[in-house]
Coordinates of C-alpha atoms and ligand atoms in Angstrom, one line a residue:
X22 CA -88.7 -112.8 -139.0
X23 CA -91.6 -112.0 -141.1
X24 CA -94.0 -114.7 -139.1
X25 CA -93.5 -113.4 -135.6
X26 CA -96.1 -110.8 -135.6
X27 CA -98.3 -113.4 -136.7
X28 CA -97.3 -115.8 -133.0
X29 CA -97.9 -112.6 -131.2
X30 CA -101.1 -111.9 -132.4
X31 CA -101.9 -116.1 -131.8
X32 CA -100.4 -115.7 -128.5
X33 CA -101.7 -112.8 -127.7
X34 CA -105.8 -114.2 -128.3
X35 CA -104.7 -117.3 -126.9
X36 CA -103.7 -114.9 -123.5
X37 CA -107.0 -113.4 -123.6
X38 CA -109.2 -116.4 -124.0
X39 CA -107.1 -118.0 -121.4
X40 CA -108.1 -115.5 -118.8
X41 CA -111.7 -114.5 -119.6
X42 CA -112.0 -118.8 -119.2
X43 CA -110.1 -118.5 -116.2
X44 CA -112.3 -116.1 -114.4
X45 CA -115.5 -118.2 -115.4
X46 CA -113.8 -121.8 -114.7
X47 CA -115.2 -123.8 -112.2
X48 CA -111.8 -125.6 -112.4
X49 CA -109.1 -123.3 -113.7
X50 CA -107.0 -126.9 -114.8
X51 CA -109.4 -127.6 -116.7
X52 CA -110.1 -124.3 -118.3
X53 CA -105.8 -123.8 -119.2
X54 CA -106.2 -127.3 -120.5
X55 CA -108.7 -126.5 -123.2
X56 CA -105.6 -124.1 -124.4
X57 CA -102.9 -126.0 -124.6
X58 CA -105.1 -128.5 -126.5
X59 CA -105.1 -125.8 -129.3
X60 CA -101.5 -126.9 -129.6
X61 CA -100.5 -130.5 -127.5
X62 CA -103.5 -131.7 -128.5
X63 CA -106.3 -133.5 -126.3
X64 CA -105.6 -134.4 -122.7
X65 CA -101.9 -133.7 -124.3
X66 CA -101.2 -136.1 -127.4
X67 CA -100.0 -133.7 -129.9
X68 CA -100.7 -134.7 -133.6
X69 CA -99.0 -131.4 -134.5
X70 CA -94.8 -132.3 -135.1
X71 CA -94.1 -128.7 -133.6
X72 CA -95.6 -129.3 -130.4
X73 CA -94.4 -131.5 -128.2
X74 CA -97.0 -134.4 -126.2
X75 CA -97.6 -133.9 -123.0
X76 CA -99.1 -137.0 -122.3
X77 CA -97.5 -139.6 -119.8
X78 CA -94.8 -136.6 -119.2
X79 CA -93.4 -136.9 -115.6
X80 CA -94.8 -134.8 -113.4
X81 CA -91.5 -133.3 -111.8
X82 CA -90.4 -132.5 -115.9
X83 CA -93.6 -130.6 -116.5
X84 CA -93.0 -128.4 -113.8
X85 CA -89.5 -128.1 -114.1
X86 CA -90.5 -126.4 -118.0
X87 CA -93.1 -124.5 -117.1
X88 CA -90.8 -122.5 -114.4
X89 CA -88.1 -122.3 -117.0
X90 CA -91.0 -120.9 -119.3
X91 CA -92.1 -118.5 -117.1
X92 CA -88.5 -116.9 -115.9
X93 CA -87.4 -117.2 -119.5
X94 CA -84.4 -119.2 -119.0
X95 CA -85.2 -122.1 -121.5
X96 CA -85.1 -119.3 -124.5
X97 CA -85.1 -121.1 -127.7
X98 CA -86.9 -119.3 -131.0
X99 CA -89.8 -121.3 -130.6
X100 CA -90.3 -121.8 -126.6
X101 CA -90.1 -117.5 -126.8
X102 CA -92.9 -117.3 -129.4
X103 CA -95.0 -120.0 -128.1
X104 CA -94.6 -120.7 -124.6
X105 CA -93.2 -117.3 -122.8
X106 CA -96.6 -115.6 -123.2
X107 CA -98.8 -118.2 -121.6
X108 CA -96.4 -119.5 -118.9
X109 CA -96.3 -116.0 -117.4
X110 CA -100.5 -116.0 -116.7
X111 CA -99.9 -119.8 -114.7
X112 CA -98.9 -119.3 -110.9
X113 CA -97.3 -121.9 -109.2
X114 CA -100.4 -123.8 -108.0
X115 CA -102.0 -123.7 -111.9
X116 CA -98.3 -124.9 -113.0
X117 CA -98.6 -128.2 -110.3
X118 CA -102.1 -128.8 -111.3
X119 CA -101.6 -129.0 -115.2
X120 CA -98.3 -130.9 -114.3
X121 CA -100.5 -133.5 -112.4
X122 CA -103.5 -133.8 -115.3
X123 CA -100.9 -134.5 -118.0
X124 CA -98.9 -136.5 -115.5
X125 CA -102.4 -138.8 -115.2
X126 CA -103.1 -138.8 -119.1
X127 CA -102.4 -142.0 -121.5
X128 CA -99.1 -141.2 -123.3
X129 CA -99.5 -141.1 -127.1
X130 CA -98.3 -144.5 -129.0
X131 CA -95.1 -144.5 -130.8
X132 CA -95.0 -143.5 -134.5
X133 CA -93.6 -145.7 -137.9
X134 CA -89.1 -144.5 -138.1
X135 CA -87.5 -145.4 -140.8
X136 CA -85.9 -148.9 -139.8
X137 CA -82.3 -148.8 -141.0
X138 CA -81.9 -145.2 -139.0
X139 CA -84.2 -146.4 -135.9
X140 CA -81.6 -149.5 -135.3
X141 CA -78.7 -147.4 -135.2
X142 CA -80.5 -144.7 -132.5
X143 CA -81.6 -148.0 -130.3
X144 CA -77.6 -149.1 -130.2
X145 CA -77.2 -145.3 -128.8
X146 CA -80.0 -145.2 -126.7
X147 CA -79.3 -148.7 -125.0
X148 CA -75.4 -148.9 -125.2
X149 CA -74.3 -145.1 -125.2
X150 CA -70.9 -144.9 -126.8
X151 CA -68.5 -145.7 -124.6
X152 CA -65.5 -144.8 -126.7
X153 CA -66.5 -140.9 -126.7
X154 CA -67.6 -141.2 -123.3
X155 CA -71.8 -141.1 -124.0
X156 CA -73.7 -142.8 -121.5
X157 CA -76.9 -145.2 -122.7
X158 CA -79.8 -142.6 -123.1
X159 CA -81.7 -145.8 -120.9
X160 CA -79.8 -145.6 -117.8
X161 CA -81.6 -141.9 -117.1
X162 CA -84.4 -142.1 -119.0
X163 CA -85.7 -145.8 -119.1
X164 CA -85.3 -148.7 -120.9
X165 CA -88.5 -147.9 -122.6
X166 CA -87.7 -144.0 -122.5
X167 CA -90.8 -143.9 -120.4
X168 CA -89.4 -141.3 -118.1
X169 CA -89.1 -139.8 -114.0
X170 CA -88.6 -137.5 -112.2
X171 CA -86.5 -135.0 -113.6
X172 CA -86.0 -137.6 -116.2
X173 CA -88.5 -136.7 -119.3
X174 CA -90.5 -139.3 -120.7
X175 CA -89.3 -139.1 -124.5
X176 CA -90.8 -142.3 -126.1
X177 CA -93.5 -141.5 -128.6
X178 CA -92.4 -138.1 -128.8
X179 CA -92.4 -136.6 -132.7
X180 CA -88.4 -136.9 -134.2
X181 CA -88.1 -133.4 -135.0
X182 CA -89.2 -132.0 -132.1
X183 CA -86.6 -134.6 -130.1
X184 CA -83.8 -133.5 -132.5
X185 CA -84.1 -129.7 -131.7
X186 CA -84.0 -130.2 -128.4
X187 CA -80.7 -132.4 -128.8
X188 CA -79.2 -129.5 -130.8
X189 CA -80.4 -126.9 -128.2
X190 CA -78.8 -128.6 -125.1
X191 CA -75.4 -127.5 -127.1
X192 CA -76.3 -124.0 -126.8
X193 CA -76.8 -122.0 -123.7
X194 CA -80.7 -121.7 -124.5
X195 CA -81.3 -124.5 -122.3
X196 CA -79.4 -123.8 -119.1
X197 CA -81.1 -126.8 -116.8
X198 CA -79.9 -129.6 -119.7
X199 CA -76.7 -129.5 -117.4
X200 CA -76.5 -134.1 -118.0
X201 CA -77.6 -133.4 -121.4
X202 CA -74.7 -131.3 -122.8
X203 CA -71.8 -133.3 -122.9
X204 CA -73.6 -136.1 -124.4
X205 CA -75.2 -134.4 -127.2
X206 CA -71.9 -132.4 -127.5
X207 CA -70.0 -135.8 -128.6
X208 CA -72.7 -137.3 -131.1
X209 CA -72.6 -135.7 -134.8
X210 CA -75.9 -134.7 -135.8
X211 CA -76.5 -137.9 -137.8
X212 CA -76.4 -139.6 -134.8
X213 CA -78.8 -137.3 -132.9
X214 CA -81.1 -137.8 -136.1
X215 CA -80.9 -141.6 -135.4
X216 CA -81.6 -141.6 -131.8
X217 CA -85.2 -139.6 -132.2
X218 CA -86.1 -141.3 -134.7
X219 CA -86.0 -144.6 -132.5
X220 CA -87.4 -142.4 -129.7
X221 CA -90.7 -141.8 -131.9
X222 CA -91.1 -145.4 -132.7
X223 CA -91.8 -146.3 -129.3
Ligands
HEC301 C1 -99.7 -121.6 -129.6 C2 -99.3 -123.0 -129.3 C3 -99.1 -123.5 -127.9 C4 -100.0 -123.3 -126.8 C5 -101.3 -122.7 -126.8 C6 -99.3 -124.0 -125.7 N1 -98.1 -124.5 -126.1 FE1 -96.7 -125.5 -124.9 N2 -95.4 -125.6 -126.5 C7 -95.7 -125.1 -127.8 C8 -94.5 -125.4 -128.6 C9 -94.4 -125.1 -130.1 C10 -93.5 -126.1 -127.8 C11 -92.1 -126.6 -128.2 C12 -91.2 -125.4 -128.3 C13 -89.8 -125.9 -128.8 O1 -89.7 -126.3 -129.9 O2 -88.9 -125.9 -128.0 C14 -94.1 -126.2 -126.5 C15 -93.5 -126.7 -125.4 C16 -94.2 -127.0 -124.2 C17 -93.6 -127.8 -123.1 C18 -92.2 -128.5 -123.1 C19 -92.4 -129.9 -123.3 C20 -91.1 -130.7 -123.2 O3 -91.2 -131.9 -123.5 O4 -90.1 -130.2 -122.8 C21 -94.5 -127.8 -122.1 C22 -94.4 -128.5 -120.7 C23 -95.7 -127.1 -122.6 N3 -95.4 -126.6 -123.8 C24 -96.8 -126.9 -121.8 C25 -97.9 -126.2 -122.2 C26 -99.1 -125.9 -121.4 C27 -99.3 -126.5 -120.0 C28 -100.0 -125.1 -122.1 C29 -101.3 -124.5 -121.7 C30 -101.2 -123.7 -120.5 C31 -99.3 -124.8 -123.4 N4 -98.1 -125.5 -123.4 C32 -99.8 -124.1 -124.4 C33 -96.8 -124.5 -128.2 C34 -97.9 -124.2 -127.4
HEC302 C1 -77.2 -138.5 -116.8 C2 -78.6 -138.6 -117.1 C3 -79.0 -138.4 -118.6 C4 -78.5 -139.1 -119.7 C5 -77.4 -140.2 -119.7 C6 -79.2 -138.7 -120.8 N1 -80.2 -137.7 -120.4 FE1 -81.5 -136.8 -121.6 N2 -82.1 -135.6 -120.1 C7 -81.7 -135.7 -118.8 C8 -82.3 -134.7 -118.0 C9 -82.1 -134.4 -116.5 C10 -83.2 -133.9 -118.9 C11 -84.1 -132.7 -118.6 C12 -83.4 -131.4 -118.8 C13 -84.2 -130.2 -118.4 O1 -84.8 -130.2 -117.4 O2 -84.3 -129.3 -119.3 C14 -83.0 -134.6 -120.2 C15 -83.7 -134.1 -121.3 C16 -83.6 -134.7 -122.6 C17 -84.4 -134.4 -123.7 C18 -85.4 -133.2 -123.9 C19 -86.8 -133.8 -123.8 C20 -87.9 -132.8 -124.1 O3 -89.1 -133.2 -123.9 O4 -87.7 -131.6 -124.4 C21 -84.0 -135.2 -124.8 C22 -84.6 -135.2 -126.2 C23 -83.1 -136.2 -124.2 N3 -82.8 -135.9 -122.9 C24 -82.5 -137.2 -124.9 C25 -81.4 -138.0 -124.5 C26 -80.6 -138.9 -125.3 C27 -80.9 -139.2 -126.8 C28 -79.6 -139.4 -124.5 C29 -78.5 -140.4 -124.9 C30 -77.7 -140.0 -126.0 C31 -79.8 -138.9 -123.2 N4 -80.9 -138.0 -123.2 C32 -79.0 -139.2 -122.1 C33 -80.8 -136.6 -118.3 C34 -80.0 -137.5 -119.1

């Protein structure tokens, strides 16, 4: 608790830098991109494991996030301290735009897993597990996890950052995870640990 006046101080600057660029931008896309950077890193490869890449994300996904952003319906700790603030200053047009640049970006290469715990996630990811009725992670999101369409791109992606949103999509803090819930309902959290660790490798 003690940290959040901290975040809304960040946020809060971050708010204020974001619109005295706007209203000087030549290219407002260009302009919100020099602010995410502060967090997903340039043109959206984040180094930092809290924040997600953006790079290489599907276009459709982006969008899709930064709505849910913006009428507060994805609502976990971390989206409401980091992302609820900016996402309200982006209309729809700045939200399609930013979706298109990172859409266009090189996605960032996959990251050393621990082997042993990697090989187990890549049975789960390919093969699902039929006998508790979870489909292979592949059939919607790739064989490469590369993503579409409503479909993230989720290879390269930082582990921890994967694993919290496997836990979220059991909770009701993120209502559009409608496929995700039963399958991250029936997979202990060992297993979810296994499955973004492979994810990051790739
Ligand atoms: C102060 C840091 C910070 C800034 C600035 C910031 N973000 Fe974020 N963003 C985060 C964090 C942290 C998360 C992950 C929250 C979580 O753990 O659920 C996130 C999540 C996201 C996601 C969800 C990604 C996914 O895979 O589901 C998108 C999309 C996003 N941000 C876009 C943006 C855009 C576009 C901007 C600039 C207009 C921006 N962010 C600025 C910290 C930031
Ligand atoms: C039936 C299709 C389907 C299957 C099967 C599926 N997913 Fe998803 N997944 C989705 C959709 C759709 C979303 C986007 C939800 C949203 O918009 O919030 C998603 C989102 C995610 C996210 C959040 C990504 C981010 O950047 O925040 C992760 C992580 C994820 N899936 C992992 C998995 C894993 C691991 C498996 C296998 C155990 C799996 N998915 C199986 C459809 C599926």
């Amino acid at each position: 608790m003690k940290k959040t006046p901290r975040i809304a101080t960040l946020v809060g600057a971050i708010a204020l830098s974001f619109t005295v660029h706007a209203q000087e931008a030549a290219d407002p896309i260009e302009r919100a991109v020099h602010v995410c950077a502060a967090c997903h890193g340039d043109e959206g490869r984040s180094n930092k494991v809290m924040a997600p890449s953006l790079a290489g994300q599907s276009r459709d996904y982006t969008i899709r996030q930064l709505s849910d952003f913006r009428n507060q319906s994805r609502a976990e700790t971390d989206v409401q301290a980091y992302m609820w603030g900016i996402s309200a200053l982006l209309d729809d047009k700045t939200i399609a735009g930013l979706a298109d640049y990172y859409a266009q970006q090189s996605p960032a290469p996959g990251r050393a897993a621990p082997a042993r715990l990697a090989a187990v996630g890549r049975a789960i990811f390919e093969r699902g597990i039929p006998a508790k009725g979870v489909r292979a992670c592949a059939s919607c999101h790739g064989d490469r996890a590369e993503g579409q369409a409503a479909f993230p791109r989720l290879a390269g992606q930082h582990a921890d950052y994967l694993y919290r949103q496997l836990r979220a999509f059991r909770t009701p803090l993120r209502p559009h995870g409608i496929l995700m819930k039963k399958e991250t309902l029936a997979l202990t959290d060992a297993q979810l640990r296994a499955v973004a660790a492979y994810l990051q490798s790739l």
